Amino acid sequence: MTASILITGCSSGIGYYCAAELNKLGYNVIASCRQLRDVERLNNQGINCIQLDLSCSKSIDRGLKQALVLANGQLDMLFNNAAYGQPGALEDLPTDALRAQFETNFFGWHQLTRAVIPLMLQQGHGKIIQNSSVLGLVAMKYRGAYNASKFAIEGYTDTLRLELANTPIKIALIEPGPIESHFRQNAKHQFEQHIDINHSRHQDAYQQTLHRLGTSTPNNKFTLGPDAVFKQVLAIINSKHPKARYYVTQPTYIFGFLRRVLPTKWLDKLLIKSN
């Protein structure tokens, strides 16, 4: 029987690449996108796709029901991937913007994961893959909302792994650094929507932020394509006993190591310079 996998956030970037490649390999891929136009585009490309908005509880329930129909009632894997970044200094960030960040990046993941666990327990197997970030390991300025959501995912997943240890469900984290995607464009939109640049003491720094988010090409020499994440997804799928964490890109390896060995003050100095 063909293994089925539900992947969230498939309109572009990591989600789209993984959905397309797994579909080519013969997996029963159920991709999901927030916008109906993206759902239609993927379906026209031969990738099963459903509409699922992680910021909407009803959309999650409805989307999972559709996914289970396409998966013939058995979901072998869930890849929680959909997320966005809300830039801006925490002091400038409206509380509603932070709520929206967590609604998509954390609470939506929890609702979907919580709904999938009983199904996987009943069928006697399953894997849950969580796409976190290097910013779930270390923090950087002007990324506080996203940092917080990914730190939350790290703690959530570590706890879930312990609670599922005596079950047939396996859970693993992927922690990418910079990956080619539409992430910057989406972040720029959120920044312009919620941050009042002209009344902030960070005005000068924000100009650099806008420049970075507005560039069409990666501004980080360590940026990799989404295929780098796909390799780790495939490794998890093919492993009987997946590791707890899978690093992607050199910055993740570097900061993951430095976080363990450096005093906080030393690490802070490096992180301040890296922005």
CSV table of C-alpha atoms in Angstrom, one decimal:
chain,number,residue,atom,x,y,z
A,1,MET,CA,0.0,0.0,0.0
A,2,THR,CA,1.4,3.4,-1.0
A,3,ALA,CA,2.4,5.5,2.1
A,4,SER,CA,0.5,8.7,2.5
A,5,ILE,CA,1.8,12.0,3.8
A,6,LEU,CA,0.1,15.3,4.5
A,7,ILE,CA,2.3,18.3,4.0
A,8,THR,CA,1.2,21.8,5.1
A,9,GLY,CA,2.4,25.0,3.5
A,10,CYS,CA,2.9,23.8,-0.1
A,11,SER,CA,2.3,27.0,-2.2
A,12,SER,CA,6.1,27.5,-2.6
A,13,GLY,CA,9.5,26.8,-1.1
A,14,ILE,CA,10.2,23.7,1.1
A,15,GLY,CA,6.6,22.5,1.1
A,16,TYR,CA,6.1,22.7,-2.6
A,17,TYR,CA,9.4,21.1,-3.4
A,18,CYS,CA,8.9,18.2,-0.9
A,19,ALA,CA,5.4,17.6,-2.2
A,20,ALA,CA,6.4,17.5,-5.8
A,21,GLU,CA,9.4,15.3,-5.2
A,22,LEU,CA,7.6,12.8,-3.0
A,23,ASN,CA,4.8,12.7,-5.6
A,24,LYS,CA,7.3,11.8,-8.3
A,25,LEU,CA,8.6,9.0,-6.0
A,26,GLY,CA,5.1,7.5,-5.9
A,27,TYR,CA,4.0,8.5,-2.4
A,28,ASN,CA,0.4,9.4,-1.9
A,29,VAL,CA,1.0,13.1,-1.2
A,30,ILE,CA,-1.7,15.3,0.1
A,31,ALA,CA,-0.4,18.9,-0.1
A,32,SER,CA,-2.1,21.8,1.5
A,33,CYS,CA,-2.2,25.5,0.8
A,34,ARG,CA,-4.0,28.5,2.4
A,35,GLN,CA,-5.0,30.1,-0.9
A,36,LEU,CA,-7.5,28.4,-3.2
A,37,ARG,CA,-5.6,29.6,-6.3
A,38,ASP,CA,-2.5,27.7,-5.1
A,39,VAL,CA,-4.6,24.6,-4.4
A,40,GLU,CA,-5.9,24.7,-7.9
A,41,ARG,CA,-2.4,25.2,-9.3
A,42,LEU,CA,-1.0,22.1,-7.5
A,43,ASN,CA,-4.0,20.0,-8.4
A,44,ASN,CA,-3.5,20.9,-12.1
A,45,GLN,CA,0.1,19.8,-11.8
A,46,GLY,CA,-1.0,16.3,-10.6
A,47,ILE,CA,-0.4,16.8,-6.9
A,48,ASN,CA,-3.3,16.2,-4.6
A,49,CYS,CA,-3.9,19.4,-2.8
A,50,ILE,CA,-6.4,20.7,-0.3
A,51,GLN,CA,-7.2,24.1,1.2
A,52,LEU,CA,-6.0,24.4,4.8
A,53,ASP,CA,-5.5,27.6,6.7
A,54,LEU,CA,-3.6,26.9,10.0
A,55,SER,CA,-4.9,30.2,11.4
A,56,CYS,CA,-8.5,28.9,11.2
A,57,SER,CA,-9.7,26.0,13.4
A,58,LYS,CA,-12.6,25.1,11.1
A,59,SER,CA,-10.3,25.1,8.0
A,60,ILE,CA,-8.0,22.6,9.8
A,61,ASP,CA,-10.8,20.3,10.7
A,62,ARG,CA,-12.3,20.5,7.2
A,63,GLY,CA,-8.9,20.1,5.5
A,64,LEU,CA,-7.9,17.0,7.6
A,65,LYS,CA,-11.2,15.3,6.7
A,66,GLN,CA,-10.5,15.9,3.0
A,67,ALA,CA,-6.9,14.6,3.4
A,68,LEU,CA,-8.2,11.4,5.0
A,69,VAL,CA,-10.5,10.8,2.1
A,70,LEU,CA,-7.5,11.2,-0.3
A,71,ALA,CA,-5.4,8.9,2.0
A,72,ASN,CA,-8.1,6.2,2.1
A,73,GLY,CA,-8.5,6.7,5.8
A,74,GLN,CA,-4.8,6.1,6.7
A,75,LEU,CA,-2.3,8.8,7.2
A,76,ASP,CA,1.2,7.5,7.5
A,77,MET,CA,3.0,10.8,7.9
A,78,LEU,CA,2.4,14.4,8.8
A,79,PHE,CA,4.9,17.1,7.8
A,80,ASN,CA,4.1,20.3,9.7
A,81,ASN,CA,5.8,22.9,7.5
A,82,ALA,CA,3.5,25.9,7.0
A,83,ALA,CA,4.8,29.0,8.8
A,84,TYR,CA,5.7,32.7,8.2
A,85,GLY,CA,8.0,35.2,9.8
A,86,GLN,CA,6.8,38.5,11.4
A,87,PRO,CA,9.8,40.8,11.5
A,88,GLY,CA,10.1,43.8,13.9
A,89,ALA,CA,11.5,44.6,17.3
A,90,LEU,CA,9.3,43.1,20.0
A,91,GLU,CA,8.7,46.6,21.5
A,92,ASP,CA,7.1,47.7,18.2
A,93,LEU,CA,5.1,44.5,17.6
A,94,PRO,CA,1.3,44.8,18.3
A,95,THR,CA,0.1,41.9,20.4
A,96,ASP,CA,-2.4,40.9,17.7
A,97,ALA,CA,0.5,40.4,15.3
A,98,LEU,CA,2.2,38.1,17.8
A,99,ARG,CA,-1.1,36.2,18.3
A,100,ALA,CA,-1.4,35.8,14.5
A,101,GLN,CA,2.2,34.5,14.3
A,102,PHE,CA,1.5,31.8,16.9
A,103,GLU,CA,-1.9,31.0,15.4
A,104,THR,CA,-0.2,29.8,12.2
A,105,ASN,CA,3.2,28.7,13.5
A,106,PHE,CA,2.2,27.0,16.7
A,107,PHE,CA,-1.5,26.6,17.6
A,108,GLY,CA,-2.5,25.4,14.1
A,109,TRP,CA,0.3,22.8,14.3
A,110,HIS,CA,-1.0,21.7,17.7
A,111,GLN,CA,-4.6,21.3,16.5
A,112,LEU,CA,-3.5,19.3,13.4
A,113,THR,CA,-1.0,17.1,15.4
A,114,ARG,CA,-3.5,16.5,18.1
A,115,ALA,CA,-6.1,15.3,15.6
A,116,VAL,CA,-3.6,13.0,13.8
A,117,ILE,CA,-2.2,11.2,16.9
A,118,PRO,CA,-5.3,9.1,17.7
A,119,LEU,CA,-5.5,8.0,14.0
A,120,MET,CA,-1.8,7.0,14.0
A,121,LEU,CA,-2.2,5.2,17.3
A,122,GLN,CA,-5.2,3.3,16.0
A,123,GLN,CA,-3.5,2.2,12.8
A,124,GLY,CA,-0.4,1.2,14.8
A,125,HIS,CA,2.2,3.5,13.1
A,126,GLY,CA,3.0,7.0,12.0
A,127,LYS,CA,5.6,9.7,11.7
A,128,ILE,CA,5.3,13.4,12.5
A,129,ILE,CA,7.9,15.7,11.0
A,130,GLN,CA,8.3,19.2,12.4
A,131,ASN,CA,10.0,21.9,10.3
A,132,SER,CA,11.6,24.2,12.8
A,133,SER,CA,14.5,26.5,12.3
A,134,VAL,CA,18.0,27.5,13.4
A,135,LEU,CA,16.0,30.4,15.1
A,136,GLY,CA,14.4,27.8,17.3
A,137,LEU,CA,17.9,27.2,18.7
A,138,VAL,CA,19.3,30.7,18.9
A,139,ALA,CA,17.6,34.1,18.7
A,140,MET,CA,18.3,37.1,16.5
A,141,LYS,CA,17.2,40.7,16.7
A,142,TYR,CA,14.1,41.9,14.9
A,143,ARG,CA,12.9,38.3,14.5
A,144,GLY,CA,11.4,38.0,18.0
A,145,ALA,CA,7.9,36.8,17.0
A,146,TYR,CA,9.3,34.1,14.7
A,147,ASN,CA,12.0,33.2,17.3
A,148,ALA,CA,9.4,32.7,19.9
A,149,SER,CA,7.2,30.5,17.7
A,150,LYS,CA,10.1,28.3,16.8
A,151,PHE,CA,11.4,28.0,20.3
A,152,ALA,CA,7.9,27.0,21.3
A,153,ILE,CA,7.9,24.3,18.5
A,154,GLU,CA,11.2,23.0,19.8
A,155,GLY,CA,9.9,22.6,23.4
A,156,TYR,CA,6.5,21.2,22.1
A,157,THR,CA,8.2,18.6,20.0
A,158,ASP,CA,10.7,17.5,22.7
A,159,THR,CA,7.8,17.0,25.0
A,160,LEU,CA,5.7,15.2,22.4
A,161,ARG,CA,8.7,12.9,21.7
A,162,LEU,CA,8.8,11.9,25.4
A,163,GLU,CA,5.1,11.4,25.6
A,164,LEU,CA,5.0,9.2,22.4
A,165,ALA,CA,8.1,7.2,23.4
A,166,ASN,CA,6.1,4.1,24.2
A,167,THR,CA,3.9,4.3,21.1
A,168,PRO,CA,4.5,3.4,17.4
A,169,ILE,CA,4.6,7.1,16.5
A,170,LYS,CA,7.9,8.6,15.6
A,171,ILE,CA,8.6,12.3,15.7
A,172,ALA,CA,11.5,14.3,14.4
A,173,LEU,CA,12.6,18.0,14.1
A,174,ILE,CA,14.2,19.5,11.0
A,175,GLU,CA,16.1,22.7,11.7
A,176,PRO,CA,17.0,24.6,8.5
A,177,GLY,CA,19.0,27.8,8.3
A,178,PRO,CA,18.6,30.0,5.2
A,179,ILE,CA,16.7,28.2,2.4
A,180,GLU,CA,15.6,29.7,-0.9
A,181,SER,CA,11.8,30.4,-0.7
A,182,HIS,CA,9.3,33.2,-0.8
A,183,PHE,CA,9.8,33.6,3.0
A,184,ARG,CA,11.4,37.1,2.7
A,185,GLN,CA,8.6,38.4,0.5
A,186,ASN,CA,5.9,37.2,2.9
A,187,ALA,CA,7.9,38.6,5.8
A,188,LYS,CA,8.1,42.0,4.1
A,189,HIS,CA,4.4,42.1,3.7
A,190,GLN,CA,3.8,41.3,7.4
A,191,PHE,CA,6.5,43.9,8.4
A,192,GLU,CA,4.8,46.7,6.4
A,193,GLN,CA,1.4,45.7,7.7
A,194,HIS,CA,2.2,45.8,11.5
A,195,ILE,CA,5.3,47.9,12.1
A,196,ASP,CA,5.2,51.7,12.3
A,197,ILE,CA,8.7,52.5,11.1
A,198,ASN,CA,8.4,56.3,11.5
A,199,HIS,CA,7.7,56.2,15.2
A,200,SER,CA,10.3,53.6,16.2
A,201,ARG,CA,13.7,54.1,17.7
A,202,HIS,CA,14.8,51.2,15.4
A,203,GLN,CA,14.1,53.2,12.2
A,204,ASP,CA,17.6,53.0,10.8
A,205,ALA,CA,17.9,49.3,11.4
A,206,TYR,CA,14.5,48.8,9.8
A,207,GLN,CA,15.7,50.3,6.6
A,208,GLN,CA,18.3,47.6,6.4
A,209,THR,CA,15.6,45.0,7.2
A,210,LEU,CA,13.4,46.3,4.3
A,211,HIS,CA,16.4,46.2,2.0
A,212,ARG,CA,17.2,42.6,3.0
A,213,LEU,CA,13.6,41.5,2.7
A,214,GLY,CA,13.2,43.2,-0.6
A,215,THR,CA,16.0,41.6,-2.4
A,216,SER,CA,15.1,38.9,-5.0
A,217,THR,CA,18.3,36.9,-4.5
A,218,PRO,CA,19.6,35.4,-1.2
A,219,ASN,CA,21.8,37.7,0.8
A,220,ASN,CA,23.3,34.9,2.8
A,221,LYS,CA,26.2,32.9,1.2
A,222,PHE,CA,25.1,29.8,3.2
A,223,THR,CA,21.6,29.8,1.6
A,224,LEU,CA,20.7,26.4,0.1
A,225,GLY,CA,17.8,25.2,-2.1
A,226,PRO,CA,14.8,23.4,-0.7
A,227,ASP,CA,16.3,20.1,-1.9
A,228,ALA,CA,18.6,20.3,1.2
A,229,VAL,CA,15.5,20.0,3.4
A,230,PHE,CA,14.0,17.3,1.2
A,231,LYS,CA,17.0,15.1,1.8
A,232,GLN,CA,16.4,15.1,5.5
A,233,VAL,CA,12.6,14.6,5.1
A,234,LEU,CA,13.5,11.5,3.0
A,235,ALA,CA,16.0,10.3,5.6
A,236,ILE,CA,13.2,10.5,8.2
A,237,ILE,CA,10.7,8.7,6.0
A,238,ASN,CA,13.2,5.9,5.3
A,239,SER,CA,14.4,5.5,8.9
A,240,LYS,CA,12.8,3.0,11.3
A,241,HIS,CA,14.2,5.1,14.2
A,242,PRO,CA,14.5,8.7,13.1
A,243,LYS,CA,16.8,11.0,15.1
A,244,ALA,CA,15.4,13.7,17.3
A,245,ARG,CA,16.9,16.5,15.2
A,246,TYR,CA,18.1,17.0,11.6
A,247,TYR,CA,20.2,20.0,10.9
A,248,VAL,CA,20.2,21.7,7.5
A,249,THR,CA,22.7,24.4,6.3
A,250,GLN,CA,26.0,25.3,7.8
A,251,PRO,CA,24.7,28.1,10.1
A,252,THR,CA,22.5,25.6,12.0
A,253,TYR,CA,25.5,23.3,12.6
A,254,ILE,CA,27.6,26.3,13.7
A,255,PHE,CA,25.0,27.9,16.0
A,256,GLY,CA,23.8,24.6,17.3
A,257,PHE,CA,27.4,23.9,18.4
A,258,LEU,CA,28.1,27.3,19.8
A,259,ARG,CA,24.9,27.3,21.8
A,260,ARG,CA,26.1,24.3,23.7
A,261,VAL,CA,29.7,25.4,24.3
A,262,LEU,CA,29.7,29.2,24.6
A,263,PRO,CA,28.8,31.4,27.6
A,264,THR,CA,25.6,33.3,26.9
A,265,LYS,CA,27.4,36.7,26.8
A,266,TRP,CA,29.8,35.4,24.2
A,267,LEU,CA,27.0,33.9,22.1
A,268,ASP,CA,25.0,37.2,22.4
A,269,LYS,CA,28.0,39.1,20.9
A,270,LEU,CA,28.1,36.8,17.9
A,271,LEU,CA,24.4,36.9,17.3
A,272,ILE,CA,24.3,40.7,17.5
A,273,LYS,CA,27.0,40.9,14.8
A,274,SER,CA,25.2,38.3,12.6
A,275,ASN,CA,22.1,40.4,12.0
